[in-house]
Short mmCIF file of C-alpha atoms in Angstrom, two decimals:
data_model
loop_
_atom_site.label_atom_id
_atom_site.label_comp_id
_atom_site.label_asym_id
_atom_site.label_seq_id
_atom_site.Cartn_x
_atom_site.Cartn_y
_atom_site.Cartn_z
CA MET O 121 11.78 12.70 -4.46
CA LEU O 122 9.86 10.45 -2.13
CA GLU O 123 9.88 12.65 0.78
CA ALA O 124 9.19 15.79 -1.07
CA MET O 125 6.93 17.93 1.04
CA SER O 126 5.72 21.61 0.18
CA ILE O 127 7.65 24.60 1.37
CA ILE O 128 4.79 25.73 3.50
CA ASP O 129 4.27 22.30 5.10
CA ALA O 130 7.88 22.35 6.15
CA VAL O 131 8.34 25.80 7.27
CA VAL O 132 5.31 26.68 9.35
CA PRO O 133 5.48 23.66 11.84
CA GLY O 134 9.23 23.82 11.86
CA ALA O 135 9.15 27.71 12.91
CA ALA O 136 5.99 27.10 15.43
CA ILE O 137 8.06 24.26 17.10
CA LEU O 138 11.12 26.19 17.24
CA PHE O 139 9.84 29.40 18.45
CA ALA O 140 8.25 27.29 21.24
CA VAL O 141 11.22 26.02 22.23
CA VAL O 142 13.05 29.07 22.22
CA ALA O 143 10.09 30.63 24.56
CA ALA O 144 10.44 27.92 26.72
CA VAL O 145 14.24 28.35 27.09
CA SER O 146 13.99 32.00 27.23
CA PRO O 147 10.67 33.83 27.52
CA GLY O 148 11.90 37.01 27.83
CA ARG O 149 13.93 36.90 24.60
CA ALA O 150 10.86 35.15 22.63
CA ALA O 151 8.62 38.10 24.28
CA ARG O 152 10.56 40.76 21.87
CA PHE O 153 9.98 38.92 18.65
CA ALA O 154 6.42 37.75 19.49
CA PRO O 155 4.60 40.77 18.20
CA ILE O 156 6.09 39.74 14.86
CA MET O 157 6.36 36.01 15.12
CA VAL O 158 2.82 34.86 16.26
CA PRO O 159 0.76 36.90 13.58
CA LEU O 160 3.28 35.39 10.97
CA LEU O 161 2.65 32.21 12.47
CA VAL O 162 -1.12 32.63 12.35
CA ILE O 163 -0.94 33.72 8.79
CA GLY O 164 1.18 30.77 7.69
CA CYS O 165 -1.32 28.44 9.36
CA LEU O 166 -4.04 29.95 7.04
CA VAL O 167 -2.14 29.99 4.07
CA GLN O 168 -1.16 26.33 4.67
CA TRP O 169 -4.91 25.51 5.21
CA VAL O 170 -5.95 27.22 1.93
CA LEU O 171 -2.98 25.85 -0.08
CA GLU O 172 -2.95 22.52 1.23
CA ASN O 173 -5.86 21.59 2.67
CA PHE O 174 -6.43 20.67 6.35
CA TYR O 175 -4.01 18.55 8.09
CA TRP O 176 -4.56 16.58 11.51
CA GLN O 177 -1.08 16.91 11.85
CA MET O 178 -1.31 20.59 12.24
CA VAL O 179 -3.77 20.49 15.26
CA PRO O 180 -1.05 20.36 17.76
CA ILE O 181 1.14 23.09 15.95
CA TYR O 182 -2.10 25.14 16.55
CA VAL O 183 -2.12 24.48 20.33
CA VAL O 184 1.73 25.13 20.28
CA ILE O 185 1.42 28.66 18.68
CA GLY O 186 -1.63 29.50 21.25
CA GLY O 187 0.81 28.41 24.02
CA THR O 188 3.61 30.40 22.92
CA ALA O 189 1.47 33.48 22.41
CA GLY O 190 0.03 33.28 26.01
CA LEU O 191 3.52 32.63 27.34
CA THR O 192 5.27 35.48 25.37
CA LEU O 193 2.83 37.84 25.11
CA SER O 194 1.77 38.09 28.77
CA ARG O 195 5.30 39.43 29.62
CA THR O 196 4.55 42.61 27.32
CA SER O 197 1.27 43.38 28.73
CA PRO O 198 0.94 46.60 31.26
CA ASN O 199 0.26 43.81 34.29
CA ALA O 200 3.53 41.87 33.33
CA SER O 201 4.94 41.78 36.86
CA LYS O 202 2.01 39.62 38.20
CA ARG O 203 1.79 37.66 35.39
CA ARG O 204 5.34 36.50 35.26
CA ARG O 205 4.18 34.34 38.14
CA ILE O 206 2.26 32.18 35.88
CA SER O 207 5.42 31.97 33.55
CA THR O 208 6.97 29.31 35.85
CA ARG O 209 8.95 26.87 35.29
CA VAL O 210 5.80 24.32 35.11
CA GLY O 211 4.62 26.67 32.52
CA ARG O 212 7.74 26.88 30.33
CA GLY O 213 8.02 22.96 30.79
CA THR O 214 4.60 22.31 29.74
CA LEU O 215 5.26 24.37 26.49
CA GLY O 216 8.55 22.41 25.75
CA LEU O 217 6.54 19.29 26.31
CA LEU O 218 3.69 20.43 23.77
CA ALA O 219 6.62 21.38 21.32
CA LEU O 220 7.99 17.70 21.76
CA ILE O 221 4.27 16.27 21.32
CA ALA O 222 3.58 18.42 18.08
CA ILE O 223 6.73 16.83 16.42
CA LEU O 224 5.71 13.34 16.63
CA PRO O 225 2.56 13.38 14.48
CA TRP O 226 4.66 14.37 11.29
CA GLY O 227 5.99 10.84 11.69
CA PHE O 228 3.12 10.16 9.32
CA GLN O 229 3.36 11.85 5.93
CA PRO O 230 0.03 13.96 5.27
CA VAL O 231 0.27 13.15 1.62
CA PRO O 232 2.66 9.86 1.42
CA SER O 233 4.91 9.97 -2.19
CA LEU O 234 4.92 6.84 -3.93
CA PRO O 235 7.94 5.81 -6.02
CA GLU O 236 7.56 6.55 -9.81
CA PRO O 237 7.20 3.38 -12.31
CA THR O 238 10.31 2.53 -14.04
CA GLY O 239 9.16 0.67 -17.04
CA HIS O 240 8.84 2.36 -20.42
CA TYR O 241 5.07 2.99 -20.46
CA ARG O 242 2.94 5.61 -18.71
CA VAL O 243 0.22 3.95 -16.80
CA GLY O 244 -3.76 4.41 -16.96
CA SER O 245 -6.14 2.99 -14.52
CA GLU O 246 -9.77 2.08 -14.20
CA ILE O 247 -11.95 0.39 -11.56
CA PHE O 248 -14.39 -2.43 -12.19
CA ARG O 249 -16.99 -3.35 -9.82
CA TRP O 250 -18.58 -6.80 -10.74
CA VAL O 251 -20.96 -9.03 -9.14
CA ASP O 252 -20.84 -12.64 -9.69
CA GLN O 253 -24.63 -13.81 -9.85
CA GLN O 254 -23.55 -17.44 -9.39
CA ARG O 255 -22.33 -17.08 -6.07
CA PRO O 256 -24.32 -16.08 -2.93
CA GLU O 257 -22.20 -13.69 -0.40
CA THR O 258 -21.79 -15.93 2.92
CA ALA O 259 -20.18 -13.30 4.56
CA THR O 260 -23.34 -11.13 4.71
CA ALA O 261 -26.78 -12.26 6.55
CA ALA O 262 -28.97 -11.17 3.50
CA THR O 263 -30.05 -14.03 1.35
CA GLY O 264 -30.21 -12.05 -1.84
CA ASP O 265 -26.63 -10.86 -1.64
CA HIS O 266 -24.29 -12.09 -4.39
CA ARG O 267 -20.41 -11.88 -4.19
CA ASN O 268 -18.94 -8.61 -5.57
CA VAL O 269 -15.62 -8.62 -6.93
CA VAL O 270 -13.58 -4.94 -7.26
CA VAL O 271 -10.99 -4.96 -9.45
CA GLN O 272 -8.64 -2.24 -10.43
CA ALA O 273 -6.87 -2.41 -13.74
CA TRP O 274 -3.39 -0.87 -14.30
CA TYR O 275 -2.46 -0.79 -18.10
CA PRO O 276 0.28 0.81 -20.44
CA THR O 277 -0.65 3.69 -21.89
CA GLU O 278 0.86 6.41 -24.03
CA PHE O 279 -1.41 9.24 -22.79
CA GLU O 280 -1.71 11.58 -19.94
CA SER O 281 -5.13 12.95 -18.65
CA GLY O 282 -6.07 15.66 -15.92
CA ARG O 283 -7.93 12.88 -13.66
CA SER O 284 -6.67 10.11 -11.90
CA TRP O 285 -8.33 7.85 -9.38
CA VAL O 286 -8.61 8.36 -5.51
CA TYR O 287 -5.94 6.33 -3.96
CA ILE O 288 -8.05 4.17 -1.50
CA ASP O 289 -11.59 3.32 -1.82
CA GLY O 290 -14.33 5.09 0.72
CA LEU O 291 -12.40 7.94 1.21
CA GLY O 292 -14.33 10.46 3.56
CA ARG O 293 -16.17 6.87 4.67
CA LEU O 294 -13.33 5.14 6.15
CA PRO O 295 -13.83 2.88 9.22
CA SER O 296 -11.63 3.73 12.39
CA SER O 297 -8.76 1.42 11.13
CA VAL O 298 -7.77 0.23 8.00
CA SER O 299 -5.62 -2.84 8.14
CA GLN O 300 -4.67 -1.49 11.62
CA VAL O 301 -3.87 1.97 10.22
CA PRO O 302 -6.01 4.62 12.13
CA GLY O 303 -8.51 5.91 9.31
CA PHE O 304 -8.23 9.31 10.09
CA ILE O 305 -4.08 9.41 9.30
CA MET O 306 -5.66 8.68 5.59
CA SER O 307 -7.78 12.06 5.57
CA ASN O 308 -5.61 13.59 2.89
CA TYR O 309 -4.91 10.55 0.70
CA GLY O 310 -7.09 11.94 -1.86
CA SER O 311 -4.06 13.80 -2.70
CA ILE O 312 -1.61 11.00 -3.36
CA ASP O 313 -0.19 10.82 -6.82
CA THR O 314 -0.75 7.19 -7.87
CA HIS O 315 1.45 7.75 -11.19
CA ALA O 316 -1.45 6.78 -13.34
CA PHE O 317 -4.38 8.28 -15.32
CA ALA O 318 -7.85 7.79 -15.80
CA ASP O 319 -9.86 7.91 -18.98
CA VAL O 320 -6.97 7.09 -21.40
CA PRO O 321 -6.71 4.26 -23.83
CA ILE O 322 -4.26 1.55 -23.46
CA SER O 323 -1.02 1.64 -25.67
CA ALA O 324 -1.37 0.50 -29.30
CA ALA O 325 2.29 -0.77 -29.04
CA ARG O 326 0.45 -4.24 -28.70
CA MET O 327 -2.58 -5.62 -30.16
CA ARG O 328 -2.98 -7.73 -26.84
CA TRP O 329 -1.42 -7.52 -23.66
CA PRO O 330 -0.67 -10.01 -21.12
CA VAL O 331 -2.54 -10.13 -18.02
CA VAL O 332 -1.41 -10.23 -14.10
CA LEU O 333 -3.87 -10.88 -11.46
CA PHE O 334 -2.72 -9.43 -8.17
CA SER O 335 -3.94 -10.53 -4.79
CA PRO O 336 -3.49 -8.32 -1.64
CA GLY O 337 -2.55 -9.66 1.93
CA TYR O 338 -5.10 -11.01 4.40
CA GLY O 339 -7.01 -7.94 5.35
CA ALA O 340 -5.15 -5.39 3.12
CA PRO O 341 -6.67 -3.28 0.63
CA ARG O 342 -5.71 -3.34 -2.92
CA ALA O 343 -4.59 0.43 -2.57
CA PHE O 344 -1.50 -0.67 -0.24
CA TYR O 345 0.13 -2.05 -3.33
CA THR O 346 0.03 0.76 -5.56
CA GLY O 347 3.69 1.39 -5.97
CA LEU O 348 4.35 -2.40 -7.05
CA VAL O 349 1.44 -2.81 -9.41
CA THR O 350 2.03 0.32 -10.97
CA ASP O 351 5.73 -0.19 -11.71
CA LEU O 352 4.61 -3.85 -13.06
CA ALA O 353 2.17 -2.40 -15.57
CA SER O 354 4.78 0.31 -16.79
CA ARG O 355 6.70 -2.74 -17.96
CA GLY O 356 4.31 -3.79 -20.23
CA PHE O 357 1.25 -5.95 -18.21
CA VAL O 358 -2.21 -5.33 -17.57
CA VAL O 359 -2.32 -5.62 -13.74
CA LEU O 360 -5.90 -6.41 -12.37
CA ALA O 361 -5.65 -5.79 -8.69
CA VAL O 362 -8.10 -7.51 -6.58
CA ASP O 363 -10.22 -6.49 -3.38
CA HIS O 364 -11.86 -9.39 -1.85
CA PRO O 365 -14.90 -7.89 -0.02
CA TYR O 366 -15.70 -8.56 3.59
CA GLU O 367 -12.28 -9.40 4.48
CA SER O 368 -10.38 -6.43 2.83
CA ALA O 369 -10.11 -3.47 5.25
CA VAL O 370 -12.59 -1.46 3.10
CA THR O 371 -13.99 -1.94 -0.22
CA GLU O 372 -16.68 0.20 -2.03
CA LEU O 373 -19.25 -2.35 -3.54
CA ALA O 374 -21.04 -2.16 -7.03
CA ASP O 375 -24.06 -0.43 -5.27
CA GLY O 376 -21.76 2.37 -3.39
CA THR O 377 -21.74 0.37 0.12
CA ILE O 378 -18.64 0.50 1.97
CA ALA O 379 -17.70 -3.29 2.87
CA THR O 380 -15.58 -3.77 5.87
CA PRO O 381 -14.34 -7.08 7.38
CA THR O 382 -17.05 -9.33 8.87
CA GLY O 383 -14.65 -12.29 9.39
CA GLN O 384 -12.91 -13.21 12.99
CA PHE O 385 -9.55 -15.04 12.54
CA PRO O 386 -9.44 -17.71 15.27
CA GLY O 387 -7.15 -17.47 17.98
CA ASN O 388 -6.80 -21.55 18.13
CA ASP O 389 -3.99 -22.44 15.47
CA ALA O 390 -5.92 -25.53 14.18
CA ASP O 391 -9.25 -23.43 13.68
CA GLY O 392 -7.11 -20.60 12.28
CA ASP O 393 -5.76 -22.83 9.58
CA ARG O 394 -9.30 -24.38 8.65
CA TYR O 395 -10.66 -20.68 8.37
CA MET O 396 -7.86 -19.47 6.20
CA ALA O 397 -8.17 -22.45 4.07
CA GLU O 398 -11.88 -21.74 3.82
CA GLN O 399 -11.17 -18.17 2.82
CA LEU O 400 -8.58 -19.16 0.46
CA SER O 401 -11.41 -21.00 -1.59
CA VAL O 402 -13.44 -17.80 -1.75
CA ARG O 403 -10.40 -15.90 -2.84
CA ALA O 404 -9.38 -18.32 -5.69
CA ALA O 405 -13.07 -18.29 -7.02
CA ASP O 406 -12.98 -14.48 -7.02
CA LEU O 407 -9.60 -14.73 -9.28
CA ARG O 408 -11.15 -17.36 -11.45
CA PHE O 409 -14.23 -15.16 -11.69
CA VAL O 410 -12.01 -12.04 -12.80
CA VAL O 411 -10.66 -14.48 -15.44
CA ASP O 412 -13.87 -15.06 -16.70
CA GLN O 413 -14.54 -11.44 -17.47
CA LEU O 414 -11.55 -10.97 -19.87
CA ASP O 415 -13.25 -11.61 -22.87
CA ARG O 416 -16.48 -9.83 -22.45
CA SER O 417 -16.67 -6.57 -23.92
CA ASP O 418 -18.88 -5.19 -21.74
CA THR O 419 -17.25 -5.38 -18.55
CA VAL O 420 -13.55 -4.26 -19.16
CA GLY O 421 -14.09 -1.00 -20.43
CA VAL O 422 -10.99 0.30 -22.32
CA LEU O 423 -9.51 -2.93 -22.14
CA ALA O 424 -11.96 -4.69 -24.44
CA GLY O 425 -10.39 -7.01 -27.03
CA ARG O 426 -7.00 -5.75 -25.86
CA LEU O 427 -6.36 -8.55 -23.34
CA ASP O 428 -4.27 -11.70 -24.29
CA THR O 429 -6.58 -14.09 -22.51
CA ASP O 430 -4.12 -17.01 -23.21
CA HIS O 431 -1.33 -15.36 -21.38
CA VAL O 432 -2.67 -14.82 -17.64
CA ALA O 433 -0.44 -15.23 -14.41
CA ALA O 434 -1.54 -14.66 -10.78
CA ILE O 435 0.97 -12.93 -8.35
CA GLY O 436 0.19 -11.85 -4.57
CA HIS O 437 1.49 -10.94 -1.48
CA SER O 438 1.31 -12.73 1.87
CA PHE O 439 -2.11 -14.59 1.96
CA GLY O 440 -2.31 -12.99 -1.73
CA GLY O 441 0.70 -15.24 -2.64
CA ALA O 442 -1.37 -18.39 -1.35
CA THR O 443 -4.42 -17.28 -3.25
CA ALA O 444 -2.30 -16.93 -6.59
CA VAL O 445 -1.11 -20.42 -6.14
CA ALA O 446 -4.24 -21.71 -5.31
CA ALA O 447 -5.96 -20.15 -8.45
CA ALA O 448 -3.18 -21.27 -10.81
CA ALA O 449 -3.48 -24.86 -9.37
CA LEU O 450 -7.23 -25.01 -9.95
CA ASP O 451 -7.50 -23.05 -13.40
CA PRO O 452 -5.52 -24.05 -16.44
CA ARG O 453 -5.80 -20.43 -17.90
CA ILE O 454 -3.49 -19.33 -15.61
CA LYS O 455 -0.10 -19.98 -16.75
CA ALA O 456 2.18 -18.88 -13.82
CA ALA O 457 1.82 -18.06 -10.20
CA VAL O 458 4.13 -15.77 -8.02
CA ASN O 459 4.04 -16.16 -4.20
CA ILE O 460 5.60 -13.09 -2.54
CA ASP O 461 6.24 -13.79 1.16
CA GLY O 462 2.83 -15.99 1.84
CA THR O 463 2.02 -18.99 3.96
CA LEU O 464 0.13 -21.75 1.89
CA TYR O 465 -2.79 -23.39 3.46
CA GLY O 466 -5.01 -26.23 2.67
CA ASP O 467 -3.77 -28.98 0.35
CA LEU O 468 -1.50 -26.62 -1.32
CA PRO O 469 1.81 -27.63 -0.10
CA ASP O 470 1.45 -31.04 -1.42
CA ARG O 471 -0.45 -30.17 -4.66
CA ALA O 472 1.76 -31.10 -7.78
CA LEU O 473 1.52 -27.68 -9.35
CA GLN O 474 2.10 -27.80 -13.04
CA ARG O 475 2.81 -24.16 -13.62
CA PRO O 476 6.28 -22.19 -13.45
CA PHE O 477 6.47 -20.79 -10.01
CA LEU O 478 8.28 -18.03 -8.22
CA LEU O 479 8.66 -17.50 -4.69
CA LEU O 480 9.88 -14.20 -3.39
CA GLU O 481 10.76 -14.02 0.42
CA SER O 482 11.63 -11.26 2.68
CA ASP O 483 14.91 -11.59 4.91
CA HIS O 484 13.95 -14.52 7.28
CA SER O 485 16.26 -12.87 9.94
CA GLU O 486 14.24 -9.60 10.16
CA THR O 487 10.58 -11.27 9.33
CA GLY O 488 10.74 -14.29 11.29
CA HIS O 489 8.91 -16.57 8.84
CA SER O 490 6.81 -19.43 10.86
CA ALA O 491 7.62 -23.14 10.41
CA GLN O 492 4.48 -23.50 8.48
CA PHE O 493 5.89 -20.65 5.91
CA LEU O 494 9.09 -22.60 5.48
CA ASP O 495 7.82 -25.98 5.66
CA ARG O 496 4.76 -25.47 3.18
CA ASN O 497 6.70 -23.53 0.43
CA ARG O 498 9.23 -26.06 0.75
CA SER O 499 6.84 -28.91 0.17
CA LEU O 500 5.24 -26.88 -2.91
CA ILE O 501 8.79 -26.37 -4.30
CA GLN O 502 9.42 -30.16 -4.13
CA HIS O 503 6.14 -31.24 -5.83
CA LEU O 504 6.54 -28.70 -8.61
CA GLN O 505 5.96 -30.32 -12.09
CA VAL O 506 7.92 -27.37 -13.68
CA GLY O 507 10.82 -25.09 -13.23
CA GLY O 508 10.71 -22.57 -10.79
CA PHE O 509 12.82 -19.95 -8.79
CA ARG O 510 12.79 -18.65 -4.95
CA TYR O 511 14.77 -15.77 -3.83
CA GLU O 512 15.50 -13.96 -0.60
CA ILE O 513 15.34 -10.40 -0.45
CA ALA O 514 17.84 -9.50 2.35
CA GLU O 515 17.07 -6.48 4.61
CA ALA O 516 13.38 -6.41 3.71
CA ASN O 517 10.67 -7.33 6.09
CA HIS O 518 7.13 -8.36 5.25
CA PHE O 519 5.87 -4.94 4.66
CA SER O 520 8.60 -3.39 2.73
CA PHE O 521 6.41 -5.03 -0.45
CA THR O 522 3.65 -2.58 0.23
CA ASP O 523 3.10 1.10 0.54
CA ALA O 524 2.57 1.23 4.19
CA PRO O 525 6.13 2.14 5.31
CA LEU O 526 5.79 4.90 2.95
CA PHE O 527 2.94 6.58 5.21
CA LEU O 528 5.93 7.37 7.71
CA ALA O 529 8.29 10.09 7.37
CA ALA O 530 11.83 8.73 6.69
CA PRO O 531 12.87 9.26 10.35
CA ALA O 532 9.95 7.37 11.53
CA ARG O 533 10.77 4.53 9.15
CA PHE O 534 14.52 4.40 10.01
CA VAL O 535 13.57 4.30 13.74
CA LEU O 536 10.76 1.61 13.30
CA ALA O 537 13.32 -0.62 10.80
CA GLN O 538 15.57 -0.62 13.93
CA PHE O 539 12.94 -2.60 15.71
CA ILE O 540 11.13 -4.52 12.92
CA GLY O 541 13.62 -4.68 10.08
CA GLY O 542 13.06 -3.47 6.49
CA SER O 543 16.02 -1.25 6.52
CA ARG O 544 16.42 -2.07 2.71
CA GLY O 545 13.40 0.27 2.37
CA PRO O 546 9.67 -0.41 0.21
CA VAL O 547 11.26 1.46 -2.85
CA ASP O 548 14.33 -0.71 -3.16
CA THR O 549 12.47 -3.84 -1.97
CA GLN O 550 9.51 -3.17 -4.62
CA ARG O 551 12.18 -2.43 -7.56
CA ALA O 552 13.99 -5.62 -7.03
CA ALA O 553 10.56 -7.51 -6.71
CA VAL O 554 9.25 -6.01 -9.90
CA ASP O 555 12.57 -6.84 -11.94
CA ILE O 556 12.56 -10.42 -10.65
CA VAL O 557 8.89 -10.91 -11.43
CA ASP O 558 8.81 -9.10 -14.59
CA ALA O 559 11.92 -11.36 -15.67
CA PHE O 560 10.24 -14.54 -14.56
CA LEU O 561 6.74 -13.86 -16.37
CA GLN O 562 8.51 -13.11 -19.60
CA GLY O 563 8.61 -16.62 -20.85
CA PRO O 564 5.32 -18.12 -19.32
CA LEU O 565 3.37 -14.73 -20.81
CA GLY O 566 4.40 -14.92 -24.29
CA GLY O 567 7.79 -12.86 -24.24
CA SER O 568 10.91 -13.41 -24.89
CA PRO O 569 12.26 -15.63 -22.10
CA ALA O 570 14.23 -13.42 -19.55
CA ASP O 571 17.26 -14.27 -17.55
CA VAL O 572 15.68 -14.26 -13.90
CA PRO O 573 19.03 -14.71 -12.12
CA ALA O 574 20.47 -12.03 -13.85
CA ALA O 575 17.64 -9.88 -13.07
CA ALA O 576 18.19 -10.66 -9.28
CA ALA O 577 21.88 -10.33 -9.49
CA HIS O 578 21.46 -6.74 -10.56
CA HIS O 579 20.47 -5.84 -7.06
CA PRO O 580 22.47 -6.06 -4.00
CA ASN O 581 22.15 -8.81 -1.32
CA ILE O 582 19.51 -11.40 -3.12
CA ARG O 583 20.02 -15.05 -2.22
CA GLY O 584 18.39 -17.86 -4.26
CA GLY O 585 17.99 -19.01 -7.66
CA PRO O 586 16.32 -21.79 -9.70
CA VAL O 587 14.69 -24.86 -7.89
CA PRO O 588 14.51 -28.01 -9.49
#
């Protein structure tokens, strides 16, 4: 269950808030139960801390318990007649306000639950932190720096282990903001179940497995796509999710350094296009460097000798979608490209792409795609040299392809969807996307060609189909 929360995580805050409301409305009635309730709530908080670790969401709960204790226990003291004056409407109103405020942090999941992969295979994972000695790092001032490329492999396996990788790089050393998400909110993300295992061999069901390169959105860490890429890996692909250092919100480099963004997106549209085109070249070079590593037994760990380097595809979301197209246009080793809701830059719209191409879009009415997004993708499709597909997923917004909505509790997601769309939800959106991508990649990546329109038709309210 995606919204699974431990019993103690639900009971202790719920009881504290409920008791505070009772105390605010009827202090006398609450005072009769305070000698029992307050110690129980304190014990509950201690047990929660021991069993579940410290949650920042509990801080307002501690304040509420203290305020409730002060308001109710004062009525039972010998000097109650004097102290009752303190328990005025202002005091009771303040407690009620504190109880309301204490609810708000629980709009964020202390430990988000990711959807389980739906494919036939379990999923293994390994992280590679490579350095491209042929490329200097232009984002730093040090002349001796070379380009780091960080890759997390997600691959099919039949095995389980007792260890999995931490959800996001740099946990415990996160910056104040990670792709506009406050870093402190992620303090317990080390407990997220990624549904993938470390230290397990790749499946023996095939000698070699097709490879899918995945590039994230602008500034987003690869971690934010864990739900999508693990599902794709469970279908029988080795998915290599790439972090692009100094643009990604947080990346742990080969030497252990935590890299954060150094670039500044220009406010001027023309300059923005130029900047994004330059950054696109850096990203495309990162993907091509990853392909260079695939045949090297000393760099790919448990995947050595098991990768089908004749069948490699590139996919990505948002700016990562443009990156996938750019890499496929430049590198003949990449056999197909998938753009998930990404605007194209540079000369990509006018390139005669000689690779099968899939464009997946969020709901136009909810995301509000720019004219550049629409015109440039239309131009790329018109210049295709081989077949392709385009689908629009209704009631999905731009962020529905990521894990980010799952950072919120279901009620908070519902409220947010009323303002920015995305009522389809990240789980249904990702399942639909993976079904379509899986069917699309089968032919180019050496499998039995699948019926892509049938995969799309399996899900409601998906518009589109083959393009000329």
